[in-house]
PDB file of C-alpha atoms in Angstrom:
ATOM      1  CA  MET I   1      21.476  21.133  23.978  1.00 79.00           C
ATOM      2  CA  PRO I   2      18.746  20.260  26.517  1.00 89.00           C
ATOM      3  CA  PRO I   3      16.908  16.956  26.134  1.00 96.00           C
ATOM      4  CA  ARG I   4      13.817  16.900  23.942  1.00 97.00           C
ATOM      5  CA  ARG I   5      10.785  15.828  25.997  1.00 97.00           C
ATOM      6  CA  ILE I   6       8.263  13.617  24.207  1.00 98.00           C
ATOM      7  CA  ALA I   7       4.829  12.378  25.311  1.00 98.00           C
ATOM      8  CA  GLN I   8       2.600   9.958  23.418  1.00 98.00           C
ATOM      9  CA  ILE I   9      -0.651   8.039  23.792  1.00 98.00           C
ATOM     10  CA  VAL I  10      -2.099   4.840  22.374  1.00 98.00           C
ATOM     11  CA  HIS I  11      -5.075   2.738  23.458  1.00 98.00           C
ATOM     12  CA  LEU I  12      -4.799  -0.680  25.062  1.00 98.00           C
ATOM     13  CA  LYS I  13      -7.303  -3.376  24.148  1.00 98.00           C
ATOM     14  CA  PRO I  14      -9.220  -4.402  27.303  1.00 97.00           C
ATOM     15  CA  SER I  15      -8.424  -8.062  26.639  1.00 97.00           C
ATOM     16  CA  ALA I  16      -4.681  -7.344  26.643  1.00 98.00           C
ATOM     17  CA  VAL I  17      -4.153  -5.550  29.965  1.00 97.00           C
ATOM     18  CA  SER I  18      -2.552  -8.489  31.795  1.00 97.00           C
ATOM     19  CA  ALA I  19      -0.377  -9.549  28.859  1.00 98.00           C
ATOM     20  CA  TYR I  20       0.791  -5.971  28.250  1.00 98.00           C
ATOM     21  CA  LYS I  21       1.777  -5.444  31.869  1.00 98.00           C
ATOM     22  CA  GLU I  22       3.483  -8.841  31.982  1.00 98.00           C
ATOM     23  CA  CYS I  23       5.620  -8.281  28.877  1.00 97.00           C
ATOM     24  CA  HIS I  24       6.630  -4.824  30.124  1.00 98.00           C
ATOM     25  CA  ALA I  25       7.701  -6.309  33.438  1.00 98.00           C
ATOM     26  CA  ASN I  26      10.180  -8.382  31.389  1.00 97.00           C
ATOM     27  CA  VAL I  27      11.236  -6.227  28.437  1.00 98.00           C
ATOM     28  CA  TRP I  28      13.664  -8.055  26.168  1.00 98.00           C
ATOM     29  CA  PRO I  29      17.302  -7.015  26.724  1.00 98.00           C
ATOM     30  CA  GLU I  30      17.795  -6.311  22.998  1.00 98.00           C
ATOM     31  CA  VAL I  31      14.934  -3.814  23.076  1.00 98.00           C
ATOM     32  CA  LEU I  32      16.299  -2.080  26.178  1.00 98.00           C
ATOM     33  CA  GLN I  33      19.747  -1.878  24.607  1.00 98.00           C
ATOM     34  CA  GLN I  34      18.355  -0.347  21.401  1.00 98.00           C
ATOM     35  CA  ILE I  35      16.402   2.224  23.412  1.00 98.00           C
ATOM     36  CA  ASP I  36      19.667   3.254  25.109  1.00 98.00           C
ATOM     37  CA  GLU I  37      21.597   3.294  21.824  1.00 98.00           C
ATOM     38  CA  CYS I  38      18.936   5.576  20.315  1.00 98.00           C
ATOM     39  CA  ASN I  39      19.461   8.193  23.023  1.00 98.00           C
ATOM     40  CA  ILE I  40      16.166   7.641  24.841  1.00 98.00           C
ATOM     41  CA  ARG I  41      16.283   8.245  28.584  1.00 98.00           C
ATOM     42  CA  ASP I  42      13.832   8.475  31.474  1.00 98.00           C
ATOM     43  CA  TYR I  43      11.232   6.397  29.574  1.00 98.00           C
ATOM     44  CA  SER I  44       7.950   5.596  31.322  1.00 98.00           C
ATOM     45  CA  ILE I  45       4.617   4.164  30.227  1.00 98.00           C
ATOM     46  CA  PHE I  46       1.531   4.779  32.365  1.00 98.00           C
ATOM     47  CA  PHE I  47      -1.915   3.156  32.088  1.00 98.00           C
ATOM     48  CA  ASP I  48      -5.117   4.944  33.101  1.00 97.00           C
ATOM     49  CA  ASN I  49      -6.827   1.609  33.970  1.00 94.00           C
ATOM     50  CA  GLU I  50      -9.416   2.130  31.271  1.00 94.00           C
ATOM     51  CA  ARG I  51      -7.809   2.128  27.839  1.00 96.00           C
ATOM     52  CA  THR I  52      -5.158   4.816  27.427  1.00 98.00           C
ATOM     53  CA  LEU I  53      -1.415   4.242  27.651  1.00 98.00           C
ATOM     54  CA  PHE I  54       0.636   7.399  28.178  1.00 98.00           C
ATOM     55  CA  ALA I  55       4.370   7.312  27.447  1.00 98.00           C
ATOM     56  CA  THR I  56       6.964   9.939  28.188  1.00 98.00           C
ATOM     57  CA  PHE I  57      10.695  10.035  27.569  1.00 98.00           C
ATOM     58  CA  LYS I  58      13.624  12.348  27.009  1.00 98.00           C
ATOM     59  CA  TYR I  59      15.583  12.271  23.772  1.00 98.00           C
ATOM     60  CA  THR I  60      19.216  13.264  24.397  1.00 98.00           C
ATOM     61  CA  GLY I  61      20.692  12.758  20.930  1.00 98.00           C
ATOM     62  CA  GLU I  62      21.206  15.102  17.993  1.00 97.00           C
ATOM     63  CA  ASP I  63      19.403  13.198  15.202  1.00 97.00           C
ATOM     64  CA  PHE I  64      15.964  12.071  16.361  1.00 97.00           C
ATOM     65  CA  GLU I  65      14.770  10.899  12.934  1.00 96.00           C
ATOM     66  CA  GLY I  66      18.002   8.969  12.350  1.00 97.00           C
ATOM     67  CA  ASP I  67      17.815   7.319  15.759  1.00 98.00           C
ATOM     68  CA  MET I  68      14.179   6.345  15.168  1.00 96.00           C
ATOM     69  CA  GLN I  69      15.167   4.795  11.824  1.00 96.00           C
ATOM     70  CA  ARG I  70      17.891   2.795  13.613  1.00 97.00           C
ATOM     71  CA  MET I  71      15.274   1.678  16.139  1.00 97.00           C
ATOM     72  CA  LYS I  72      12.947   0.542  13.315  1.00 96.00           C
ATOM     73  CA  ALA I  73      15.787  -1.350  11.625  1.00 97.00           C
ATOM     74  CA  ASN I  74      16.411  -3.612  14.625  1.00 98.00           C
ATOM     75  CA  PRO I  75      14.722  -7.004  13.976  1.00 98.00           C
ATOM     76  CA  LYS I  76      14.188  -7.693  17.685  1.00 98.00           C
ATOM     77  CA  VAL I  77      12.521  -4.297  18.187  1.00 98.00           C
ATOM     78  CA  ARG I  78      10.279  -4.980  15.185  1.00 97.00           C
ATOM     79  CA  GLU I  79       9.363  -8.351  16.714  1.00 98.00           C
ATOM     80  CA  TRP I  80       8.570  -6.617  20.036  1.00 98.00           C
ATOM     81  CA  TRP I  81       6.427  -4.031  18.272  1.00 98.00           C
ATOM     82  CA  GLY I  82       4.612  -6.779  16.373  1.00 96.00           C
ATOM     83  CA  MET I  83       3.692  -8.337  19.699  1.00 98.00           C
ATOM     84  CA  THR I  84       2.711  -5.138  21.530  1.00 98.00           C
ATOM     85  CA  ASP I  85       0.936  -3.482  18.573  1.00 98.00           C
ATOM     86  CA  GLY I  86      -1.471  -6.427  18.578  1.00 97.00           C
ATOM     87  CA  MET I  87      -2.446  -5.460  22.128  1.00 98.00           C
ATOM     88  CA  GLN I  88      -3.120  -1.850  21.200  1.00 98.00           C
ATOM     89  CA  GLU I  89      -5.399   0.342  19.095  1.00 97.00           C
ATOM     90  CA  SER I  90      -3.846   3.444  17.569  1.00 97.00           C
ATOM     91  CA  PRO I  91      -5.605   6.824  17.713  1.00 97.00           C
ATOM     92  CA  ILE I  92      -3.793   7.788  14.468  1.00 96.00           C
ATOM     93  CA  PRO I  93      -6.020   7.576  11.350  1.00 94.00           C
ATOM     94  CA  GLY I  94      -4.512   5.121   8.863  1.00 93.00           C
ATOM     95  CA  ALA I  95      -1.980   3.699  11.327  1.00 95.00           C
ATOM     96  CA  VAL I  96      -0.870   0.171  10.484  1.00 94.00           C
ATOM     97  CA  GLY I  97       1.826  -0.431  13.101  1.00 95.00           C
ATOM     98  CA  SER I  98       4.838   0.933  14.926  1.00 96.00           C
ATOM     99  CA  ALA I  99       7.261  -0.035  12.176  1.00 94.00           C
ATOM    100  CA  GLU I 100       5.280   1.315   9.191  1.00 90.00           C
ATOM    101  CA  GLY I 101       2.774   3.953   8.240  1.00 83.00           C
ATOM    102  CA  PRO I 102       2.095   7.390   9.675  1.00 87.00           C
ATOM    103  CA  GLY I 103       2.920   6.398  13.245  1.00 90.00           C
ATOM    104  CA  TRP I 104       1.269   4.279  15.903  1.00 96.00           C
ATOM    105  CA  TRP I 105       1.513   6.263  19.150  1.00 97.00           C
ATOM    106  CA  LYS I 106       0.016   9.767  18.947  1.00 97.00           C
ATOM    107  CA  VAL I 107       2.552  12.455  19.898  1.00 97.00           C
ATOM    108  CA  LEU I 108       1.138  15.077  22.266  1.00 98.00           C
ATOM    109  CA  ASP I 109       1.852  18.804  22.331  1.00 97.00           C
ATOM    110  CA  GLU I 110       3.416  20.031  25.545  1.00 96.00           C
ATOM    111  CA  VAL I 111       1.401  22.931  26.993  1.00 97.00           C
ATOM    112  CA  PHE I 112       3.166  23.331  30.349  1.00 97.00           C
ATOM    113  CA  TYR I 113       6.483  22.368  31.896  1.00 94.00           C
ATOM    114  CA  LYS I 114       8.067  23.338  35.223  1.00 93.00           C
ATOM    115  CA  GLU I 115      11.491  21.977  36.083  1.00 87.00           C
TER     116      GLU I 115
END
C-alpha cells in the first residue's frame, strides 16, 4: 500500500513567529518518537512569512484514525499541542485545539501530484 500524502494549513499569530520557530528547532524527543510510532514520515512544516503554516507528511501505516488517537493519548504530545496551539489560529470553524474538537489544522485536497 503506497503512503497516504497529507497536507494541512493553520495560521500563525504574528507575535509568535520567533517562539514557534525556536520550539520547532528543538522538538521534544517524546513528540518525535510518537510521530514515528504513529507511522508519520517525511514531515515538514513551512511558513509563508505572513501568517500561514503549511504542513505535509506521509502516513505509512494501515490505521490512520487509530494512530491519530494514539497520538492524542500521549500526555507529552498534548502538552506540546497546548503550547503550539496558543501560537496559532485555526481556519476551522469551531476549532478548540489539536487534542479536541473538529480539528485544528485544515486538511487540504490534493489536486496534482507528480512523482
